[in-house]
Coordinates of C-alpha atoms in Angstrom, one line a residue:
X1 CA 28.7 -53.0 -18.6
X2 CA 30.0 -49.5 -17.7
X3 CA 27.8 -48.0 -20.4
X4 CA 24.8 -49.8 -19.1
X5 CA 25.5 -48.5 -15.5
X6 CA 25.8 -44.9 -16.9
X7 CA 22.6 -45.2 -18.8
X8 CA 20.9 -46.4 -15.6
X9 CA 22.3 -43.8 -13.3
X10 CA 22.0 -40.7 -15.5
X11 CA 18.1 -40.9 -15.8
X12 CA 17.9 -41.1 -12.0
X13 CA 20.2 -38.2 -11.6
X14 CA 18.3 -36.2 -14.1
X15 CA 15.0 -36.9 -12.3
X16 CA 16.5 -35.9 -8.9
X17 CA 17.9 -32.7 -10.5
X18 CA 14.5 -31.9 -11.9
X19 CA 12.8 -32.5 -8.5
X20 CA 15.5 -30.4 -6.7
X21 CA 15.2 -27.6 -9.2
X22 CA 11.4 -27.6 -8.9
X23 CA 11.7 -27.5 -5.1
X24 CA 14.1 -24.5 -5.3
X25 CA 11.9 -22.7 -7.7
X26 CA 8.9 -23.2 -5.5
X27 CA 10.8 -22.0 -2.5
X28 CA 11.9 -18.9 -4.4
X29 CA 8.3 -18.1 -5.3
X30 CA 6.8 -18.4 -1.8
X31 CA 9.8 -16.8 -0.1
X32 CA 9.5 -13.8 -2.4
X33 CA 5.9 -13.3 -1.5
X34 CA 6.5 -13.8 2.3
X35 CA 9.5 -11.5 2.2
X36 CA 7.6 -8.8 0.3
X37 CA 4.8 -9.0 2.9
X38 CA 7.2 -8.5 5.8
X39 CA 9.0 -5.7 4.0
X40 CA 5.7 -3.9 3.4
X41 CA 4.8 -4.5 7.1
X42 CA 7.8 -2.5 8.1
X43 CA 7.2 0.3 5.6
X44 CA 3.5 0.5 6.4
X45 CA 4.2 1.7 9.9
X46 CA 4.2 5.2 8.5
X47 CA 0.4 5.2 9.0
X48 CA 1.0 5.1 12.7
X49 CA 2.6 8.6 12.4
X50 CA -0.1 10.2 14.6
X51 CA 1.5 8.5 17.7
X52 CA 4.9 9.9 16.9
X53 CA 3.4 13.3 16.0
X54 CA 1.7 13.7 19.3
X55 CA 5.0 12.9 21.1
X56 CA 6.9 15.4 19.1
X57 CA 4.3 18.1 20.0
X58 CA 4.5 17.2 23.7
X59 CA 8.3 16.8 24.0
X60 CA 9.7 19.2 21.4
X61 CA 6.7 21.6 21.1
X62 CA 6.2 21.0 17.4
X63 CA 3.2 22.6 15.9
X64 CA 0.5 20.3 14.4
X65 CA 1.4 21.8 11.0
X66 CA 5.1 20.8 11.4
X67 CA 4.2 17.2 12.1
X68 CA 1.8 17.0 9.1
X69 CA 4.5 18.6 6.9
X70 CA 6.8 15.7 7.7
X71 CA 4.1 13.1 7.1
X72 CA 2.9 14.8 3.9
X73 CA 6.5 15.0 2.6
X74 CA 6.9 11.3 3.1
X75 CA 3.6 10.5 1.3
X76 CA 4.6 12.8 -1.6
X77 CA 8.2 11.5 -1.9
X78 CA 7.6 7.8 -2.0
X79 CA 5.4 7.6 -5.2
X80 CA 7.8 10.0 -7.0
X81 CA 10.7 7.7 -5.9
X82 CA 8.8 4.7 -7.4
X83 CA 9.0 6.4 -10.9
X84 CA 12.7 6.7 -10.6
X85 CA 13.1 3.1 -9.4
X86 CA 11.0 1.9 -12.4
X87 CA 13.5 3.5 -14.7
X88 CA 16.7 2.0 -13.1
X89 CA 15.3 -1.3 -12.0
X90 CA 16.4 -3.2 -15.1
X91 CA 20.0 -2.4 -14.3
X92 CA 20.0 -3.5 -10.7
X93 CA 19.0 -6.6 -8.8
X94 CA 15.8 -6.5 -6.7
X95 CA 17.8 -7.6 -3.7
X96 CA 20.0 -4.5 -4.1
X97 CA 16.9 -2.3 -4.3
X98 CA 15.7 -3.9 -1.1
X99 CA 19.1 -3.2 0.6
X100 CA 18.8 0.4 -0.5
X101 CA 15.4 0.6 1.1
X102 CA 16.6 -0.9 4.4
X103 CA 19.7 1.3 4.7
X104 CA 17.8 4.5 3.8
X105 CA 15.1 3.7 6.3
X106 CA 17.6 2.9 9.0
X107 CA 19.6 6.1 8.3
X108 CA 16.5 8.3 8.0
X109 CA 14.9 7.3 11.3
X110 CA 18.3 7.2 13.1
X111 CA 19.0 10.8 11.9
X112 CA 15.6 11.8 13.3
X113 CA 16.2 10.0 16.6
X114 CA 19.6 11.6 17.1
X115 CA 18.4 15.1 16.0
X116 CA 17.5 16.3 19.5
X117 CA 14.1 17.5 18.2
X118 CA 15.4 19.6 15.3
X119 CA 12.5 20.0 12.9
X120 CA 14.6 20.1 9.7
X121 CA 16.7 17.0 10.6
X122 CA 13.5 15.1 11.3
X123 CA 12.0 16.3 8.1
X124 CA 15.1 15.2 6.2
X125 CA 15.3 11.9 8.0
X126 CA 11.7 10.7 8.2
X127 CA 10.1 12.9 5.4
X128 CA 12.7 12.5 2.7
X129 CA 15.2 9.7 3.4
X130 CA 12.5 7.2 4.7
X131 CA 10.2 8.5 2.0
X132 CA 12.8 7.4 -0.6
X133 CA 13.2 4.1 1.3
X134 CA 9.5 3.5 1.1
X135 CA 9.5 4.1 -2.6
X136 CA 12.2 1.5 -3.2
X137 CA 10.6 -1.1 -1.0
X138 CA 7.1 -0.5 -2.2
X139 CA 8.2 -0.9 -5.8
X140 CA 9.9 -4.2 -5.1
X141 CA 7.1 -5.6 -3.1
X142 CA 4.3 -4.7 -5.6
X143 CA 6.2 -5.5 -8.9
X144 CA 8.2 -8.6 -8.2
X145 CA 6.0 -11.2 -6.4
X146 CA 3.2 -11.0 -8.9
X147 CA 5.5 -12.0 -11.7
X148 CA 5.8 -15.5 -10.1
X149 CA 2.0 -16.0 -10.0
X150 CA 0.6 -14.5 -13.2
X151 CA -2.6 -16.5 -12.8
X152 CA -3.2 -15.1 -9.3
X153 CA -2.3 -11.4 -9.8
X154 CA -5.1 -10.1 -7.6
X155 CA -4.4 -12.4 -4.6
X156 CA -0.6 -12.0 -4.7
X157 CA -0.8 -8.2 -5.1
X158 CA -3.3 -8.2 -2.2
X159 CA -1.0 -10.1 0.0
X160 CA 1.9 -7.6 -0.6
X161 CA -0.4 -4.6 -0.2
X162 CA -1.9 -6.1 2.9
X163 CA 1.4 -5.9 4.7
X164 CA 1.4 -2.1 4.2
X165 CA -2.1 -1.9 5.6
X166 CA -1.3 -3.9 8.7
X167 CA 1.9 -2.1 9.4
X168 CA 0.2 0.8 11.1
X169 CA -1.6 -1.5 13.6
X170 CA 1.7 -3.3 14.4
X171 CA 3.8 -0.2 14.9
X172 CA 1.1 1.6 16.9
X173 CA 0.9 -1.2 19.4
X174 CA 4.7 -1.5 19.6
X175 CA 5.1 2.2 20.0
X176 CA 2.6 2.4 22.9
X177 CA 4.5 -0.4 24.7
X178 CA 7.9 1.3 24.2
X179 CA 6.6 4.7 25.3
X180 CA 4.8 3.3 28.4
X181 CA 8.1 1.6 29.4
X182 CA 9.6 5.1 29.9
X183 CA 11.3 5.7 26.6
X184 CA 10.9 9.1 24.9
X185 CA 10.1 9.8 21.2
X186 CA 13.8 10.1 20.2
X187 CA 14.5 6.7 21.7
X188 CA 11.4 5.3 19.9
X189 CA 12.7 6.6 16.6
X190 CA 16.1 5.0 17.2
X191 CA 14.4 1.6 18.0
X192 CA 12.3 1.8 14.9
X193 CA 15.4 2.7 12.8
X194 CA 17.5 -0.2 13.9
X195 CA 14.9 -3.0 14.2
X196 CA 12.8 -2.2 11.1
X197 CA 15.9 -1.2 9.0
X198 CA 17.7 -4.5 9.7
X199 CA 14.5 -6.5 9.1
X200 CA 14.1 -4.9 5.6
X201 CA 17.8 -5.6 4.8
X202 CA 17.5 -9.3 6.0
X203 CA 14.3 -10.2 4.2
X204 CA 15.5 -8.5 1.0
X205 CA 17.9 -11.5 0.6
X206 CA 14.8 -13.8 0.1
X207 CA 13.3 -11.7 -2.8
X208 CA 14.1 -13.1 -6.2
X209 CA 13.3 -11.7 -9.7
X210 CA 11.7 -14.2 -12.1
X211 CA 13.8 -14.9 -15.2
X212 CA 11.9 -14.4 -18.4
X213 CA 12.7 -16.4 -21.5
X214 CA 12.1 -14.9 -24.9
X215 CA 11.1 -11.4 -25.9
X216 CA 9.1 -9.2 -23.5
X217 CA 6.6 -6.8 -25.0
X218 CA 7.7 -3.5 -23.4
X219 CA 5.3 -0.6 -23.8
X220 CA 6.5 2.9 -24.6
X221 CA 5.9 5.3 -21.7
X222 CA 4.8 8.1 -24.1
X223 CA 2.1 5.8 -25.5
X224 CA 0.8 5.0 -22.0
X225 CA 0.8 8.5 -20.5
X226 CA -1.6 9.9 -23.1
X227 CA -3.9 6.9 -23.3
X228 CA -7.5 6.7 -22.0
X229 CA -6.5 3.8 -19.8
X230 CA -3.9 5.9 -18.0
X231 CA -6.5 8.7 -17.3
X232 CA -9.0 6.2 -16.0
X233 CA -6.5 4.4 -13.7
X234 CA -5.1 7.7 -12.4
X235 CA -8.4 9.3 -11.6
X236 CA -9.8 6.0 -10.3
X237 CA -7.2 5.7 -7.6
X238 CA -7.3 9.4 -6.9
X239 CA -11.1 9.4 -6.4
X240 CA -11.1 6.2 -4.3
X241 CA -8.3 7.2 -2.0
X242 CA -9.3 10.9 -1.8
X243 CA -12.6 9.8 -0.2
X244 CA -11.0 7.3 2.2
X245 CA -8.2 9.6 3.3
X246 CA -10.6 12.5 3.9
X247 CA -12.6 10.3 6.3
X248 CA -9.5 8.5 7.8
X249 CA -7.9 11.8 8.9
X250 CA -11.1 12.8 10.8
X251 CA -12.7 9.4 11.7
X252 CA -12.3 9.9 15.5
X253 CA -13.4 13.5 15.3
X254 CA -16.5 12.5 13.3
X255 CA -17.4 10.0 16.0
X256 CA -16.9 12.6 18.8
X257 CA -19.3 14.9 16.9
X258 CA -22.0 12.3 17.5
X259 CA -21.0 11.6 21.2
X260 CA -19.6 8.2 20.5
X261 CA -17.8 6.9 23.6
X262 CA -14.0 7.1 23.7
X263 CA -13.7 3.3 23.9
X264 CA -15.8 2.8 20.8
X265 CA -13.8 5.5 18.9
X266 CA -10.6 3.6 19.6
X267 CA -12.2 0.3 18.6
X268 CA -13.6 1.9 15.4
X269 CA -10.2 3.3 14.4
X270 CA -8.5 -0.1 15.1
X271 CA -11.1 -2.0 13.2
X272 CA -10.6 0.4 10.2
X273 CA -7.0 -0.6 10.2
X274 CA -7.8 -4.3 10.4
X275 CA -10.5 -4.0 7.6
X276 CA -8.0 -2.1 5.5
X277 CA -5.7 -5.1 5.8
X278 CA -8.4 -7.7 5.1
X279 CA -9.8 -5.7 2.3
X280 CA -6.6 -5.8 0.3
X281 CA -6.6 -9.6 0.6
X282 CA -10.4 -10.0 -0.1
X283 CA -10.7 -7.8 -3.1
X284 CA -7.5 -9.1 -4.6
X285 CA -8.8 -12.7 -4.3
X286 CA -12.2 -11.7 -5.7
X287 CA -10.7 -9.9 -8.7
X288 CA -9.1 -13.2 -9.8
X289 CA -12.6 -14.5 -10.4
X290 CA -14.7 -11.4 -11.2
X291 CA -14.1 -8.7 -13.8
X292 CA -11.6 -6.4 -12.0
X293 CA -13.5 -3.3 -13.2
X294 CA -16.7 -4.6 -11.7
X295 CA -14.7 -5.4 -8.5
X296 CA -13.5 -1.8 -8.4
X297 CA -17.0 -0.6 -8.7
X298 CA -18.4 -2.8 -5.9
X299 CA -15.5 -1.9 -3.6
X300 CA -15.9 1.8 -4.0
X301 CA -19.7 1.5 -3.8
X302 CA -19.2 -0.2 -0.4
X303 CA -16.9 2.5 0.7
X304 CA -19.3 5.3 -0.4
X305 CA -22.3 3.7 1.3
X306 CA -20.4 3.4 4.6
X307 CA -19.3 7.1 4.3
X308 CA -22.8 8.3 3.5
X309 CA -24.3 6.5 6.5
X310 CA -21.9 8.3 8.8
X311 CA -24.1 11.4 8.2
X312 CA -27.5 10.0 7.1
X313 CA -28.3 7.8 10.2
X314 CA -28.2 8.4 13.9
X315 CA -24.9 6.9 15.0
X316 CA -24.7 4.6 17.9
X317 CA -21.4 3.1 19.2
X318 CA -22.1 -0.2 17.5
X319 CA -23.1 1.4 14.2
X320 CA -20.0 3.6 14.2
X321 CA -17.7 0.6 14.7
X322 CA -19.5 -1.4 11.9
X323 CA -19.3 1.6 9.5
X324 CA -15.6 2.1 10.3
X325 CA -15.0 -1.6 9.4
X326 CA -16.9 -1.4 6.0
X327 CA -15.2 1.9 5.0
X328 CA -11.8 0.4 5.8
X329 CA -12.8 -2.8 3.8
X330 CA -13.6 -0.7 0.7
X331 CA -10.6 1.6 1.1
X332 CA -8.1 -1.3 1.1
X333 CA -9.3 -2.3 -2.4
X334 CA -7.6 0.8 -3.9
X335 CA -4.1 -0.5 -3.3
X336 CA -4.8 -3.9 -4.9
X337 CA -7.3 -3.5 -7.7
X338 CA -5.6 -0.6 -9.6
X339 CA -2.2 -2.3 -9.5
X340 CA -3.8 -5.5 -10.9
X341 CA -5.7 -3.6 -13.6
X342 CA -2.5 -1.9 -14.6
X343 CA -0.8 -5.3 -15.0
X344 CA -3.9 -6.7 -16.8
X345 CA -3.9 -3.9 -19.4
X346 CA -0.2 -3.4 -19.9
X347 CA 1.5 -6.7 -18.9
X348 CA 3.3 -7.9 -15.8
X349 CA 6.7 -6.8 -17.0
X350 CA 5.5 -3.2 -17.5
X351 CA 3.9 -3.0 -14.1
X352 CA 6.9 -1.6 -12.3
X353 CA 7.4 1.0 -15.0
X354 CA 3.8 2.2 -15.3
X355 CA 2.2 1.8 -11.9
X356 CA 4.3 4.5 -10.2
X357 CA 2.7 7.0 -12.5
X358 CA -0.8 5.7 -11.6
X359 CA 0.2 5.8 -7.9
X360 CA 0.8 9.6 -8.1
X361 CA -3.0 9.8 -8.0
X362 CA -2.8 8.5 -4.4
X363 CA -0.1 11.0 -3.5
X364 CA -2.3 13.8 -4.8
X365 CA -5.2 12.4 -2.8
X366 CA -3.1 12.2 0.3
X367 CA -2.5 15.9 0.2
X368 CA -5.9 17.1 -1.0
X369 CA -8.3 14.8 0.9
X370 CA -7.3 15.6 4.5
X371 CA -6.7 19.2 3.6
X372 CA -10.1 19.8 2.2
X373 CA -11.7 18.0 5.1
X374 CA -9.9 20.2 7.6
X375 CA -10.8 23.4 5.7
X376 CA -14.5 22.5 5.5
X377 CA -14.6 21.7 9.2
X378 CA -12.9 25.0 10.1
X379 CA -15.5 26.9 8.0
X380 CA -18.6 25.1 9.0
X381 CA -17.8 23.6 12.5
X382 CA -19.1 20.2 11.4
X383 CA -18.0 17.3 9.3
X384 CA -21.3 16.9 7.5
X385 CA -20.2 18.6 4.2
X386 CA -16.9 16.6 4.3
X387 CA -18.7 13.3 4.7
X388 CA -21.1 14.0 1.9
X389 CA -18.4 15.2 -0.5
X390 CA -16.3 12.1 0.3
X391 CA -19.2 9.8 -0.3
X392 CA -20.0 11.3 -3.8
X393 CA -16.3 11.3 -4.7
X394 CA -16.0 7.6 -3.9
X395 CA -19.2 6.8 -5.8
X396 CA -18.0 8.7 -8.8
X397 CA -14.7 6.7 -8.8
X398 CA -16.7 3.5 -8.9
X399 CA -18.9 4.7 -11.8
X400 CA -15.8 5.6 -13.8
X401 CA -15.1 1.8 -13.9
X402 CA -18.7 0.7 -14.3
X403 CA -19.3 2.6 -17.6
X404 CA -17.0 0.5 -20.0
X405 CA -18.1 -3.0 -18.9
X406 CA -21.8 -2.0 -19.2
X407 CA -21.2 -0.6 -22.7
X408 CA -19.5 -3.8 -23.8
X409 CA -22.3 -6.0 -22.5
X410 CA -24.8 -3.9 -24.5
X411 CA -22.8 -4.2 -27.6

């Protein structure tokens, strides 16, 4: 009798255990994606730097160059940090990497807030420490969630990247409220440090690495770095982001050149940020159903058409707003499609190791794009040449990815 009872109970217990384990696994998957989105939302606030920069100029008499040196340092440091993280990640848990991101972010911004307006301390705090923090957090958010959804690489990568794109809009709105309440820029930096740093640390507890059974096909870095695929991915993201960043840095000034009203200028800049966020989701989703290389071409084609029209048509307020939206929609694709294409070509488990090297193309574009746009304006007094160059660069980035699929179809 006891044996019969055991045989009856054990199958039920086994079924309940399977259901419970399946539920826990599902929760881990979706919590990882949600936590990565929130983490990127915090780190993406860096694109609201112009608000902090203007306050530093007003309160501490920073030069415009000093504020851009801080911002440029952060943009250069975080992709380089991702390379380092990719090398040590196999020996550390992703939660610990998230903790490092949170503590470094908190410490960096707190150092800047308590600096009393000292340029070098703010450079160290925001430019270097928070740049390293961004590298750790970005690596975790791009590399880990997609491993749970190999059949939806584009959409999941898009969700994580979308958080980074939306971060600027969120922080810019919060910063304006804080500053209007009577707080100064140092107090703003302290608030960002504590609130965002703690959020990053807390949500890192929800990020889980997927366990892999069996042998993982690891690619040798030396084989990758000298491959045609590496060159195509690197130059693709460089060309796409170079064009977008050149226009982003001067979008408001371009509108002023055509006497667009101040209200429409602000709406256009805000819509660019929203479109950048939506574009990361849309192109990521579309790439799961369309050849990703064709998706890259269509996205950069849309971006280039929007950029060309800034100069080729007589801008009205409405047209400026619409073009800002479409340029932002195309620009957002760069941060999803090249990550997915890297995973597609070299495997999900190699994404964290390889993608940081691809992302250096964006770091280079972040320095070259705005700089060339500024130099051309200083020499010509107009943004016409900058806009035309940006349009052709974006278009060339799209054609880089159109060539191979067309050749294969002919064969």
